[in-house]
Each structure stands twice: as structure tokens, then as C-alpha cells.
Amino acid sequence: MITKKSNTKRDGFSGKFGIIAAAAGSAVGLGNIWKFPYEAGANGGSAFIIVYILFVVLIGLPVMLSEFIIGRNAQKNVFGAFRAIKPNQKVWGLVGMLGVFVAFIILAFYGTVAGWTVEYLYQSLANNLTGHSAEEYTSMFDEFIKNPYRPVIWQIFFMILTGLIVLVGVKNGIEKSAKIMMPLLLVLLIGLGIKALTLDGAYKGLEFLFYPDFSHFTYKSVLEALGQSFFSLSLGMGTLITYASYVAKDDNIVKTSFIVAGADTFIAILAGIVIFPAVFAFGISPGAGPGLVFVTLPNVFAQIQGGEFFAIAFFLSLTVAALTSSISLLEVIVAYFKEELKIERKFSTIIAVVVISILGVFCTLSFGPLKDFTIFGHTIFDAADFLASNIILPIGGFSIAIFVGWFMDTKEIKAEISSDNMYKIKIYGVYRFLIKYIVPFAILLVFLSSIGII
Ligand code: TRP
């Protein structure tokens, strides 16, 4: 059963733009707009960004292409895909299981921040987001995340929404929402970027972003940059394996990888160009942490004519960007439940949403009532993020690289990369070298250096 590669009755994307929109929809999300700026801010700005881009090119891109290769070749969920390609090496199934497991963890803390985003959408609809001072925005945010009910309610609301879209299935649910809202988000970011650059002190923000300063950059920052590159590109846990299983055999997956990684990186940097000039202009600390975007942006909206509407449009499109990412995570779990455990789609979705919501409540409350409950010095939220992004995703990426680089049949890889010789792929040699040697070695090196062995 497991090795059968038939594609009957599987939902699929409707064409070239479908997969690009869906994969970019998965990649572009809170990772770009919420997490990238605050990670960059806490790790020295430009230095972090340089290392981050290096990781995207040398590690992220090859791993992304590998996920596309595995997924489209096997046409299966993440667990089934490894087993379909190497039926005699059952151990690879563990990598798939790890992917399904970490999807639960990521969704738990992702829902927390997505919930904050929905609250800000609500506040901007209620016209509460303009006309305050920078201090007021900071205390507004601090009060809100401490509240034992409100953030929890929004988080569960967001998870239910995610579940509803996944229920509708790949083509209708995932593709359509991505195609409409992603371009809107891009336009809004560019608009905000232009505004941010005109603020007093914008120059300081740009300097922070682009003038290399390695004084706040540590070994830990290297691990953060690696984790962030996996997180932002949706790599290391089979999201793109799962999505690629719905991709037609004639799609150029090399080109798709470049477009998706390029768009994702562009949007992260654009978010930085929006945030940091404002951070310096309004006297906010760049290392403010997870609240950075939420305390900074309202200041910018408050300075724009018609900022109320801008705020609504922005938080709406950010909510949708978060949704197109969360559905890609949930789809990993649901595809696994459906194909391996034979639980029907509807029931799989409900089980997953319930479990994730329960886990998520702990993450959300770790900013309030559970603030003092720590694991190795991390709050529950931070621990979940750290474990998932900085440990499990890189381990997943490492395993994927070893699988494709050392175990998968090169003939199959070549056939997949070129879509059975439909496309001339010039980068095969470079890709092969990177995935076989550089990616595993670099990930290992970052791990060892961050725990102080090197
Ligand atoms: N990349 C998304 C973001 O930046 C989040 C995400 C979606 C993700 N799917 C993933 C992260 C898979 C890690 C793995 O917001």
C-alpha cells in the first residue's frame, strides 16, 4: 500500500500559479513580519540579516528544492513520502513523524501571535488604534497579552478558522485565499515602507538594518538565524513535501523554489524597512522582543492620513498571511491522519484543531498567568518556539539533506528536478554539492558552535 505511487482521487493545485501562490502563502506569514524584525532587532540588526541571507541561499534553497523533489516524487504525506521512496528503510518514517509532531508545536505558538493579530484587526476596526502616544501603545499591548481571556479567545478563534479552511480542501481553501490577500499585503508593506522612510530618525533605522555591526552578534545569533531561515521558508518538517505532493508533474520546481524563497526573503527585509525606521523614530528598543511589531506599527498608522483604514487593511492582510501559513501546517497533520491512519478529513481536522488549541492556551497564557513557569529559563511560548524553530526544524532539514543527498536514487532526483527532461536545469551540479556536503555540514557546525563545543 505504502509504496503505491498512484495519484487517484487526490486533491491538487490548479496550475503553475497555484503552487507558487500556495507555497509562498505558506512561507510568507508572521515569520516575516512579526518574527524576522524582532529576531534581527535582538541580534544586532544587519549582522543577523547578512547571516540570515547566507543561510537562505546555501541551506534554505537546497532544502526547499529537496522537499519539492521528495513530495512530488512520492505524491504522499510527509510520513508516507519517505516510506514510498525508500520502502526498505522504515527508519525514515521517523523524520516524517517528527514533522507531524512539530507541526502541533508550531501551530500552538503560532496561534498565540495570530490571535494578537486578530485582536489588532479588531482594535483597528473599532478605531482604537490611532491617536495615542508611543507609551500608550506599549502599555496597551502589555495589558492585552497579560489578560487571561482575550488572547486565548482570539487564538481559539484563529485555530477554528484555520480548521474550516483546511476542511474545504486544497484547491478551494488554500489557493484562493493566498491569491487574493498576498498581493494586498505586499502593496501595503511598500506603502508603509515609504511612510517609514520619511520619519525623523529613519536614517538610524536603515543604518541598523544595513550597516554591518557584529558587536551584538553571538554564536547563539547564528543558531537563531538558522532557525529563522527554516521557520520563515516553512522548511524542515514536510510542509512543502505535503504541498509538492499536490503539484503536477510538469511544474518547474526549481523555478518555483527560487520564486518562493526570493519572495519570502524580500518580504522579510521589507518588513524590516518598515519597522526599524519607526522603532528609532519613536524611541522603541530594537530588542523589545515578540511585541516589537505590535508596539511599533500603530505609531506609524497614527501618522498617516487615513491611518485607521490603513491599519484595518494591514491587520486584515496579516491575518490572512498568517492563515495561509497555518493551513499549510495543519495540512501536514491532516494529510498524515487521512492517508496513514485512515481517519477521514473532517474528523482529522477536528482532532488536530482541538489538540492544538489546548496546547496553544499554555503558550498564550505564558505571557500572563503562566509567566513565571519556565523551562530551562524559557517561558512556555519561548520554549516551544526555540525547540521547534532552532532545534527540530534544522534536524529535519539535516535529515532531508542526508536523505536526498546520500540515499535517494540520483536518476530519480534528476528526473524530478527537470520534470522528466522537460526543463534544462543548469544548477544540478551545484545543488547536488550543496545538499550532499554543505547543508549537513553547515547545520552540524551551527549546532556544535551554539552549544559551545566549537
Ligand atoms: N513560514 C511561515 C511564516 O513565516 C510559518 C510556517 C508555515 C512554517 N509552515 C511552516 C514554519 C512549516 C515552519 C515549518 O510565518
Short mmCIF file of C-alpha atoms and ligand atoms in Angstrom, two decimals:
data_model
loop_
_atom_site.label_atom_id
_atom_site.label_comp_id
_atom_site.label_asym_id
_atom_site.label_seq_id
_atom_site.Cartn_x
_atom_site.Cartn_y
_atom_site.Cartn_z
CA MET A 1 0.00 0.00 0.00
CA ILE A 2 2.59 2.47 1.14
CA THR A 3 4.78 2.16 -1.92
CA LYS A 4 2.00 2.73 -4.39
CA LYS A 5 2.57 5.99 -6.19
CA SER A 6 -0.82 6.37 -7.78
CA ASN A 7 -2.37 9.78 -7.75
CA THR A 8 -6.01 8.87 -7.94
CA LYS A 9 -8.57 10.95 -6.11
CA ARG A 10 -6.03 13.30 -4.59
CA ASP A 11 -6.88 16.96 -4.50
CA GLY A 12 -4.36 19.11 -6.37
CA PHE A 13 -3.35 22.62 -7.25
CA SER A 14 -4.85 24.06 -10.36
CA GLY A 15 -1.73 25.13 -12.19
CA LYS A 16 1.61 26.82 -12.04
CA PHE A 17 0.41 29.87 -10.21
CA GLY A 18 -1.49 27.68 -7.79
CA ILE A 19 1.56 26.02 -6.31
CA ILE A 20 3.59 29.21 -6.25
CA ALA A 21 0.78 31.04 -4.50
CA ALA A 22 0.25 28.23 -2.03
CA ALA A 23 3.94 27.69 -1.23
CA ALA A 24 4.60 31.42 -0.99
CA GLY A 25 1.43 31.69 1.09
CA SER A 26 2.88 29.12 3.44
CA ALA A 27 6.27 30.79 3.61
CA VAL A 28 5.13 34.38 3.95
CA GLY A 29 3.45 34.86 7.28
CA LEU A 30 4.05 36.00 10.81
CA GLY A 31 7.58 34.69 10.42
CA ASN A 32 8.38 37.53 8.05
CA ILE A 33 6.51 40.38 9.63
CA TRP A 34 6.42 39.56 13.32
CA LYS A 35 9.41 37.29 13.93
CA PHE A 36 12.08 38.44 11.48
CA PRO A 37 12.16 42.06 12.69
CA TYR A 38 12.27 41.14 16.36
CA GLU A 39 14.94 38.48 15.84
CA ALA A 40 17.01 40.90 13.79
CA GLY A 41 16.46 43.57 16.42
CA ALA A 42 17.61 41.32 19.25
CA ASN A 43 20.66 40.05 17.35
CA GLY A 44 22.37 43.16 16.13
CA GLY A 45 20.34 44.03 13.00
CA SER A 46 22.46 43.96 9.87
CA ALA A 47 24.83 41.23 11.09
CA PHE A 48 21.88 38.94 11.66
CA ILE A 49 20.44 39.81 8.26
CA ILE A 50 23.68 39.03 6.42
CA VAL A 51 23.98 35.61 8.06
CA TYR A 52 20.28 35.00 7.52
CA ILE A 53 20.52 35.65 3.78
CA LEU A 54 23.58 33.42 3.57
CA PHE A 55 21.58 30.61 5.19
CA VAL A 56 18.63 31.15 2.87
CA VAL A 57 20.85 30.77 -0.20
CA LEU A 58 23.18 27.99 0.95
CA ILE A 59 20.84 25.93 3.11
CA GLY A 60 17.25 27.08 2.66
CA LEU A 61 17.06 26.93 -1.11
CA PRO A 62 18.60 23.45 -1.47
CA VAL A 63 16.41 22.07 1.33
CA MET A 64 13.33 23.65 -0.23
CA LEU A 65 14.09 22.08 -3.59
CA SER A 66 14.67 18.76 -1.84
CA GLU A 67 11.28 18.92 -0.18
CA PHE A 68 9.70 19.57 -3.56
CA ILE A 69 11.61 16.63 -5.03
CA ILE A 70 10.54 14.24 -2.28
CA GLY A 71 6.92 15.37 -2.24
CA ARG A 72 6.27 15.37 -5.93
CA ASN A 73 8.10 12.12 -6.47
CA ALA A 74 6.20 10.29 -3.76
CA GLN A 75 2.81 12.04 -4.01
CA LYS A 76 2.23 11.37 -0.35
CA ASN A 77 2.04 12.96 3.10
CA VAL A 78 5.36 13.55 4.86
CA PHE A 79 5.47 10.18 6.63
CA GLY A 80 4.27 8.22 3.61
CA ALA A 81 6.60 10.09 1.25
CA PHE A 82 9.83 8.90 2.88
CA ARG A 83 8.49 5.38 3.04
CA ALA A 84 7.30 5.41 -0.55
CA ILE A 85 10.72 6.39 -1.83
CA LYS A 86 12.70 4.05 0.43
CA PRO A 87 10.26 1.26 1.32
CA ASN A 88 13.02 -0.88 2.81
CA GLN A 89 14.36 1.79 5.13
CA LYS A 90 11.49 2.27 7.53
CA VAL A 91 13.60 4.48 9.78
CA TRP A 92 12.95 7.47 7.50
CA GLY A 93 9.37 7.36 8.63
CA LEU A 94 10.64 8.81 11.90
CA VAL A 95 11.61 12.01 10.11
CA GLY A 96 8.04 12.20 8.89
CA MET A 97 6.69 11.61 12.39
CA LEU A 98 8.94 14.35 13.73
CA GLY A 99 7.46 16.66 11.11
CA VAL A 100 3.91 15.87 12.15
CA PHE A 101 4.84 16.31 15.81
CA VAL A 102 6.48 19.68 15.33
CA ALA A 103 3.51 20.91 13.31
CA PHE A 104 1.49 20.69 16.54
CA ILE A 105 4.09 22.70 18.47
CA ILE A 106 4.50 25.40 15.84
CA LEU A 107 0.75 25.81 15.46
CA ALA A 108 0.39 26.12 19.23
CA PHE A 109 2.59 29.21 19.50
CA TYR A 110 1.75 30.49 16.02
CA GLY A 111 -1.87 30.69 17.14
CA THR A 112 -0.86 32.94 20.03
CA VAL A 113 0.66 35.56 17.76
CA ALA A 114 -2.04 35.12 15.13
CA GLY A 115 -4.53 35.79 17.93
CA TRP A 116 -2.72 39.03 18.77
CA THR A 117 -3.01 39.96 15.10
CA VAL A 118 -6.75 39.35 15.13
CA GLU A 119 -7.06 41.50 18.27
CA TYR A 120 -5.25 44.31 16.47
CA LEU A 121 -7.55 43.89 13.50
CA TYR A 122 -10.47 44.15 15.90
CA GLN A 123 -8.99 47.23 17.60
CA SER A 124 -8.39 48.93 14.28
CA LEU A 125 -11.96 48.18 13.20
CA ALA A 126 -13.14 49.70 16.47
CA ASN A 127 -10.95 52.71 15.63
CA ASN A 128 -8.88 52.38 18.80
CA LEU A 129 -5.53 52.18 17.12
CA THR A 130 -4.85 55.75 16.17
CA GLY A 131 -4.39 58.89 18.23
CA HIS A 132 -2.26 57.53 21.07
CA SER A 133 1.30 58.06 22.22
CA ALA A 134 4.13 55.54 21.87
CA GLU A 135 3.94 54.79 25.63
CA GLU A 136 0.23 54.18 25.38
CA TYR A 137 0.71 51.71 22.54
CA THR A 138 3.27 49.85 24.59
CA SER A 139 1.09 49.62 27.67
CA MET A 140 -1.92 48.70 25.53
CA PHE A 141 -0.04 45.71 24.18
CA ASP A 142 1.39 44.74 27.58
CA GLU A 143 -2.04 44.85 29.18
CA PHE A 144 -3.60 42.86 26.38
CA ILE A 145 -1.16 39.93 26.32
CA LYS A 146 -1.39 39.60 30.11
CA ASN A 147 -5.16 39.23 30.01
CA PRO A 148 -6.17 35.65 30.84
CA TYR A 149 -9.14 35.55 28.44
CA ARG A 150 -8.95 37.84 25.44
CA PRO A 151 -5.79 36.49 23.76
CA VAL A 152 -6.98 32.93 24.42
CA ILE A 153 -10.32 33.59 22.77
CA TRP A 154 -8.70 35.09 19.69
CA GLN A 155 -6.25 32.21 19.48
CA ILE A 156 -9.01 29.62 19.50
CA PHE A 157 -10.98 31.69 17.02
CA PHE A 158 -7.96 31.68 14.70
CA MET A 159 -7.42 27.93 15.02
CA ILE A 160 -11.06 27.24 14.21
CA LEU A 161 -10.76 29.45 11.14
CA THR A 162 -7.66 27.51 10.09
CA GLY A 163 -9.54 24.26 10.54
CA LEU A 164 -12.50 25.47 8.49
CA ILE A 165 -10.28 26.37 5.54
CA VAL A 166 -8.45 23.05 5.67
CA LEU A 167 -11.81 21.29 5.69
CA VAL A 168 -12.69 22.83 2.37
CA GLY A 169 -9.59 21.21 0.89
CA VAL A 170 -6.55 22.22 -1.03
CA LYS A 171 -7.78 23.85 -4.15
CA ASN A 172 -10.67 25.86 -2.86
CA GLY A 173 -9.48 26.76 0.58
CA ILE A 174 -5.77 27.23 0.33
CA GLU A 175 -5.24 28.54 -3.14
CA LYS A 176 -7.96 31.14 -3.33
CA SER A 177 -7.19 32.92 -0.09
CA ALA A 178 -3.49 33.07 -0.97
CA LYS A 179 -4.07 34.52 -4.40
CA ILE A 180 -6.15 37.42 -3.20
CA MET A 181 -4.55 38.60 0.00
CA MET A 182 -0.84 38.15 -0.59
CA PRO A 183 -0.59 40.86 -3.23
CA LEU A 184 -2.54 43.21 -0.97
CA LEU A 185 -0.09 42.62 1.88
CA LEU A 186 2.81 43.40 -0.43
CA VAL A 187 1.28 46.67 -1.61
CA LEU A 188 0.52 47.76 1.95
CA LEU A 189 4.05 46.97 3.09
CA ILE A 190 5.53 49.03 0.30
CA GLY A 191 3.22 51.91 1.22
CA LEU A 192 4.21 51.64 4.88
CA GLY A 193 7.86 51.41 3.94
CA ILE A 194 7.67 54.68 2.05
CA LYS A 195 5.99 56.34 5.02
CA ALA A 196 8.52 54.90 7.46
CA LEU A 197 11.42 56.28 5.44
CA THR A 198 10.09 59.81 5.80
CA LEU A 199 10.01 59.67 9.61
CA ASP A 200 12.53 61.62 11.65
CA GLY A 201 15.34 59.26 12.52
CA ALA A 202 14.58 56.90 9.65
CA TYR A 203 18.25 57.05 8.80
CA LYS A 204 19.18 55.38 12.08
CA GLY A 205 16.85 52.52 11.30
CA LEU A 206 18.41 51.94 7.91
CA GLU A 207 21.86 52.05 9.41
CA PHE A 208 20.80 49.44 11.94
CA LEU A 209 19.50 47.27 9.11
CA PHE A 210 22.28 47.62 6.60
CA TYR A 211 25.47 48.78 8.25
CA PRO A 212 27.31 45.64 9.42
CA ASP A 213 27.85 45.63 13.16
CA PHE A 214 28.78 42.31 14.68
CA SER A 215 29.06 43.53 18.26
CA HIS A 216 25.64 42.14 19.31
CA PHE A 217 26.06 39.03 17.24
CA THR A 218 26.92 35.85 19.13
CA TYR A 219 27.08 32.11 18.46
CA LYS A 220 23.53 31.98 19.68
CA SER A 221 22.62 34.51 17.00
CA VAL A 222 23.91 32.13 14.34
CA LEU A 223 21.55 29.45 15.60
CA GLU A 224 18.71 31.99 15.69
CA ALA A 225 19.44 32.94 12.08
CA LEU A 226 19.45 29.31 11.03
CA GLY A 227 16.21 28.58 12.87
CA GLN A 228 14.62 31.70 11.44
CA SER A 229 15.56 30.73 7.89
CA PHE A 230 13.87 27.35 8.32
CA PHE A 231 10.86 28.86 10.03
CA SER A 232 10.34 31.62 7.52
CA LEU A 233 10.73 29.38 4.47
CA SER A 234 8.45 26.70 6.00
CA LEU A 235 11.21 24.10 5.86
CA GLY A 236 12.32 21.06 7.79
CA MET A 237 9.01 19.43 8.67
CA GLY A 238 7.38 18.43 5.44
CA THR A 239 5.05 21.34 4.73
CA LEU A 240 6.49 21.65 1.27
CA ILE A 241 6.70 17.86 0.89
CA THR A 242 2.99 17.75 1.54
CA TYR A 243 2.23 20.66 -0.80
CA ALA A 244 4.51 19.27 -3.52
CA SER A 245 2.54 16.05 -3.40
CA TYR A 246 -0.33 18.04 -4.89
CA VAL A 247 1.84 19.51 -7.67
CA ALA A 248 1.54 18.49 -11.30
CA LYS A 249 4.38 16.55 -12.90
CA ASP A 250 5.09 19.28 -15.45
CA ASP A 251 5.69 22.08 -12.97
CA ASN A 252 9.20 23.56 -12.86
CA ILE A 253 10.03 23.03 -9.20
CA VAL A 254 13.44 24.69 -9.43
CA LYS A 255 11.90 27.91 -10.63
CA THR A 256 9.17 27.62 -8.02
CA SER A 257 11.80 27.29 -5.27
CA PHE A 258 13.62 30.41 -6.40
CA ILE A 259 10.43 32.44 -6.60
CA VAL A 260 9.17 31.31 -3.20
CA ALA A 261 12.49 31.80 -1.38
CA GLY A 262 13.03 35.14 -3.13
CA ALA A 263 9.57 36.46 -2.32
CA ASP A 264 9.83 35.32 1.29
CA THR A 265 13.19 36.99 1.83
CA PHE A 266 12.11 40.15 0.06
CA ILE A 267 9.06 40.50 2.28
CA ALA A 268 11.06 39.89 5.47
CA ILE A 269 13.52 42.63 4.56
CA LEU A 270 10.70 44.92 3.52
CA ALA A 271 9.15 44.35 6.94
CA GLY A 272 12.48 45.39 8.43
CA ILE A 273 12.48 48.56 6.35
CA VAL A 274 9.01 49.34 7.68
CA ILE A 275 9.74 48.56 11.32
CA PHE A 276 13.23 49.85 12.12
CA PRO A 277 12.98 53.45 10.97
CA ALA A 278 9.84 53.64 13.08
CA VAL A 279 11.50 51.88 16.02
CA PHE A 280 14.18 54.56 16.16
CA ALA A 281 11.83 57.42 15.34
CA PHE A 282 9.54 56.53 18.26
CA GLY A 283 12.25 55.60 20.74
CA ILE A 284 11.38 51.92 20.98
CA SER A 285 14.11 49.41 21.83
CA PRO A 286 15.01 47.23 18.81
CA GLY A 287 15.43 44.33 21.21
CA ALA A 288 11.91 44.73 22.58
CA GLY A 289 11.07 41.10 21.76
CA PRO A 290 7.92 39.44 20.46
CA GLY A 291 5.82 42.59 20.86
CA LEU A 292 8.03 44.70 18.61
CA VAL A 293 5.72 44.89 15.58
CA PHE A 294 2.63 45.43 17.68
CA VAL A 295 4.04 48.33 19.64
CA THR A 296 5.76 49.93 16.66
CA LEU A 297 3.30 49.91 13.79
CA PRO A 298 0.39 51.73 15.46
CA ASN A 299 2.73 54.73 15.75
CA VAL A 300 3.19 54.69 12.01
CA PHE A 301 -0.54 54.35 11.35
CA ALA A 302 -1.19 57.24 13.70
CA GLN A 303 0.99 59.44 11.49
CA ILE A 304 -0.68 58.56 8.20
CA GLN A 305 -3.70 60.38 6.84
CA GLY A 306 -6.46 57.81 6.89
CA GLY A 307 -4.26 55.63 9.06
CA GLU A 308 -7.36 53.95 10.52
CA PHE A 309 -8.11 52.38 7.17
CA PHE A 310 -4.50 51.52 6.56
CA ALA A 311 -4.42 49.75 9.90
CA ILE A 312 -7.54 47.74 9.07
CA ALA A 313 -6.18 46.70 5.68
CA PHE A 314 -2.81 45.84 7.17
CA PHE A 315 -4.01 43.69 10.04
CA LEU A 316 -6.55 42.02 7.78
CA SER A 317 -3.94 41.04 5.23
CA LEU A 318 -1.55 39.99 8.01
CA THR A 319 -4.29 37.78 9.44
CA VAL A 320 -4.76 36.19 6.03
CA ALA A 321 -0.99 35.77 5.61
CA ALA A 322 -0.97 34.01 8.98
CA LEU A 323 -3.87 31.84 7.82
CA THR A 324 -2.20 30.75 4.59
CA SER A 325 0.75 29.67 6.76
CA SER A 326 -1.25 27.98 9.49
CA ILE A 327 -3.31 25.99 6.98
CA SER A 328 -0.07 24.68 5.46
CA LEU A 329 1.00 23.45 8.89
CA LEU A 330 -2.37 21.90 9.65
CA GLU A 331 -2.43 20.24 6.24
CA VAL A 332 0.72 18.27 7.20
CA ILE A 333 -1.13 16.77 10.15
CA VAL A 334 -4.41 16.19 8.32
CA ALA A 335 -2.77 14.58 5.27
CA TYR A 336 -0.93 12.22 7.63
CA PHE A 337 -4.03 11.34 9.64
CA LYS A 338 -6.02 10.81 6.48
CA GLU A 339 -3.57 8.76 4.45
CA GLU A 340 -1.72 6.81 7.14
CA LEU A 341 -4.23 6.47 9.95
CA LYS A 342 -7.22 6.42 7.59
CA ILE A 343 -9.12 8.98 9.60
CA GLU A 344 -11.42 10.99 7.36
CA ARG A 345 -10.51 14.59 6.59
CA LYS A 346 -13.23 16.17 8.65
CA PHE A 347 -12.53 14.19 11.77
CA SER A 348 -8.74 14.57 11.39
CA THR A 349 -9.12 18.32 11.21
CA ILE A 350 -11.32 18.48 14.28
CA ILE A 351 -8.99 16.33 16.39
CA ALA A 352 -5.96 18.37 15.35
CA VAL A 353 -7.62 21.73 15.99
CA VAL A 354 -8.78 20.66 19.45
CA VAL A 355 -5.35 19.35 20.49
CA ILE A 356 -3.53 22.39 19.11
CA SER A 357 -5.92 24.81 20.78
CA ILE A 358 -5.31 23.16 24.14
CA LEU A 359 -1.53 23.29 23.69
CA GLY A 360 -1.85 26.83 22.41
CA VAL A 361 -3.60 28.09 25.52
CA PHE A 362 -0.46 27.34 27.54
CA CYS A 363 1.66 29.32 25.08
CA THR A 364 -0.71 32.27 25.20
CA LEU A 365 -1.01 32.27 28.98
CA SER A 366 2.76 32.24 29.30
CA PHE A 367 2.62 36.00 28.74
CA GLY A 368 0.19 36.37 31.64
CA PRO A 369 -0.80 33.99 34.45
CA LEU A 370 1.86 31.41 33.49
CA LYS A 371 4.63 33.96 33.07
CA ASP A 372 6.77 32.57 35.86
CA PHE A 373 6.53 28.99 34.75
CA THR A 374 9.78 28.40 32.89
CA ILE A 375 11.54 25.50 31.19
CA PHE A 376 15.35 25.90 31.20
CA GLY A 377 14.81 29.60 31.70
CA HIS A 378 12.35 29.93 28.82
CA THR A 379 8.65 30.69 29.15
CA ILE A 380 6.37 28.06 27.58
CA PHE A 381 5.97 30.22 24.47
CA ASP A 382 9.71 30.78 24.08
CA ALA A 383 10.49 27.15 24.79
CA ALA A 384 8.03 25.99 22.11
CA ASP A 385 9.43 28.43 19.59
CA PHE A 386 13.04 27.58 20.43
CA LEU A 387 12.53 23.83 20.37
CA ALA A 388 10.61 23.91 17.10
CA SER A 389 12.49 26.56 15.12
CA ASN A 390 16.03 26.22 16.35
CA ILE A 391 16.23 22.51 17.09
CA ILE A 392 13.64 20.35 15.36
CA LEU A 393 13.40 22.18 12.02
CA PRO A 394 17.18 22.16 11.48
CA ILE A 395 17.26 18.47 12.45
CA GLY A 396 14.50 17.89 9.90
CA GLY A 397 16.45 19.85 7.29
CA PHE A 398 19.57 17.88 8.08
CA SER A 399 17.69 14.60 7.65
CA ILE A 400 16.11 15.72 4.40
CA ALA A 401 19.56 16.68 3.06
CA ILE A 402 21.02 13.31 4.06
CA PHE A 403 18.04 11.51 2.54
CA VAL A 404 18.23 13.23 -0.83
CA GLY A 405 21.99 13.67 -0.90
CA TRP A 406 23.04 10.19 0.17
CA PHE A 407 20.13 7.79 -0.18
CA MET A 408 17.75 8.79 -2.93
CA ASP A 409 18.42 7.47 -6.42
CA THR A 410 20.19 10.17 -8.45
CA LYS A 411 18.26 9.18 -11.56
CA GLU A 412 15.00 9.92 -9.76
CA ILE A 413 16.34 13.22 -8.44
CA LYS A 414 17.39 14.30 -11.92
CA ALA A 415 14.08 13.25 -13.40
CA GLU A 416 12.18 15.14 -10.72
CA ILE A 417 14.29 18.29 -10.93
CA SER A 418 13.92 18.51 -14.69
CA SER A 419 10.30 17.29 -14.72
CA ASP A 420 11.36 14.29 -16.83
CA ASN A 421 13.63 16.33 -19.05
CA MET A 422 11.05 18.96 -19.77
CA TYR A 423 13.29 21.70 -18.41
CA LYS A 424 17.01 22.20 -18.79
CA ILE A 425 18.31 22.58 -15.27
CA LYS A 426 21.78 24.07 -15.15
CA ILE A 427 22.17 24.14 -11.40
CA TYR A 428 22.03 20.39 -10.81
CA GLY A 429 25.75 20.11 -10.02
CA VAL A 430 25.67 22.99 -7.57
CA TYR A 431 22.51 21.69 -5.94
CA ARG A 432 23.96 18.22 -5.58
CA PHE A 433 27.12 19.54 -3.95
CA LEU A 434 25.22 21.78 -1.56
CA ILE A 435 22.70 19.18 -0.46
CA LYS A 436 25.21 16.40 -0.10
CA TYR A 437 28.02 18.19 1.73
CA ILE A 438 27.40 21.82 2.58
CA VAL A 439 23.89 21.66 4.07
CA PRO A 440 24.50 18.80 6.54
CA PHE A 441 27.93 20.11 7.47
CA ALA A 442 26.75 23.68 7.99
CA ILE A 443 23.80 22.62 10.15
CA LEU A 444 26.06 20.44 12.27
CA LEU A 445 28.56 23.26 12.64
CA VAL A 446 25.92 25.73 13.78
CA PHE A 447 24.61 23.24 16.34
CA LEU A 448 28.01 22.44 17.74
CA SER A 449 29.06 26.06 17.95
CA SER A 450 25.85 27.15 19.64
CA ILE A 451 26.19 24.59 22.41
CA GLY A 452 29.77 25.71 22.87
CA ILE A 453 31.59 22.65 21.54
CA ILE A 454 33.41 24.65 18.90
N1 TRP B 1 6.74 30.17 7.25
C1 TRP B 1 5.59 30.60 7.98
C2 TRP B 1 5.85 32.01 8.45
O1 TRP B 1 6.85 32.58 8.15
C3 TRP B 1 5.22 29.67 9.09
C4 TRP B 1 5.18 28.25 8.65
C5 TRP B 1 4.29 27.69 7.81
C6 TRP B 1 6.11 27.27 8.97
N2 TRP B 1 4.61 26.39 7.60
C7 TRP B 1 5.73 26.09 8.28
C8 TRP B 1 7.23 27.26 9.74
C9 TRP B 1 6.48 24.97 8.38
C10 TRP B 1 7.98 26.12 9.85
C11 TRP B 1 7.63 24.97 9.17
O2 TRP B 1 5.06 32.58 9.14
#
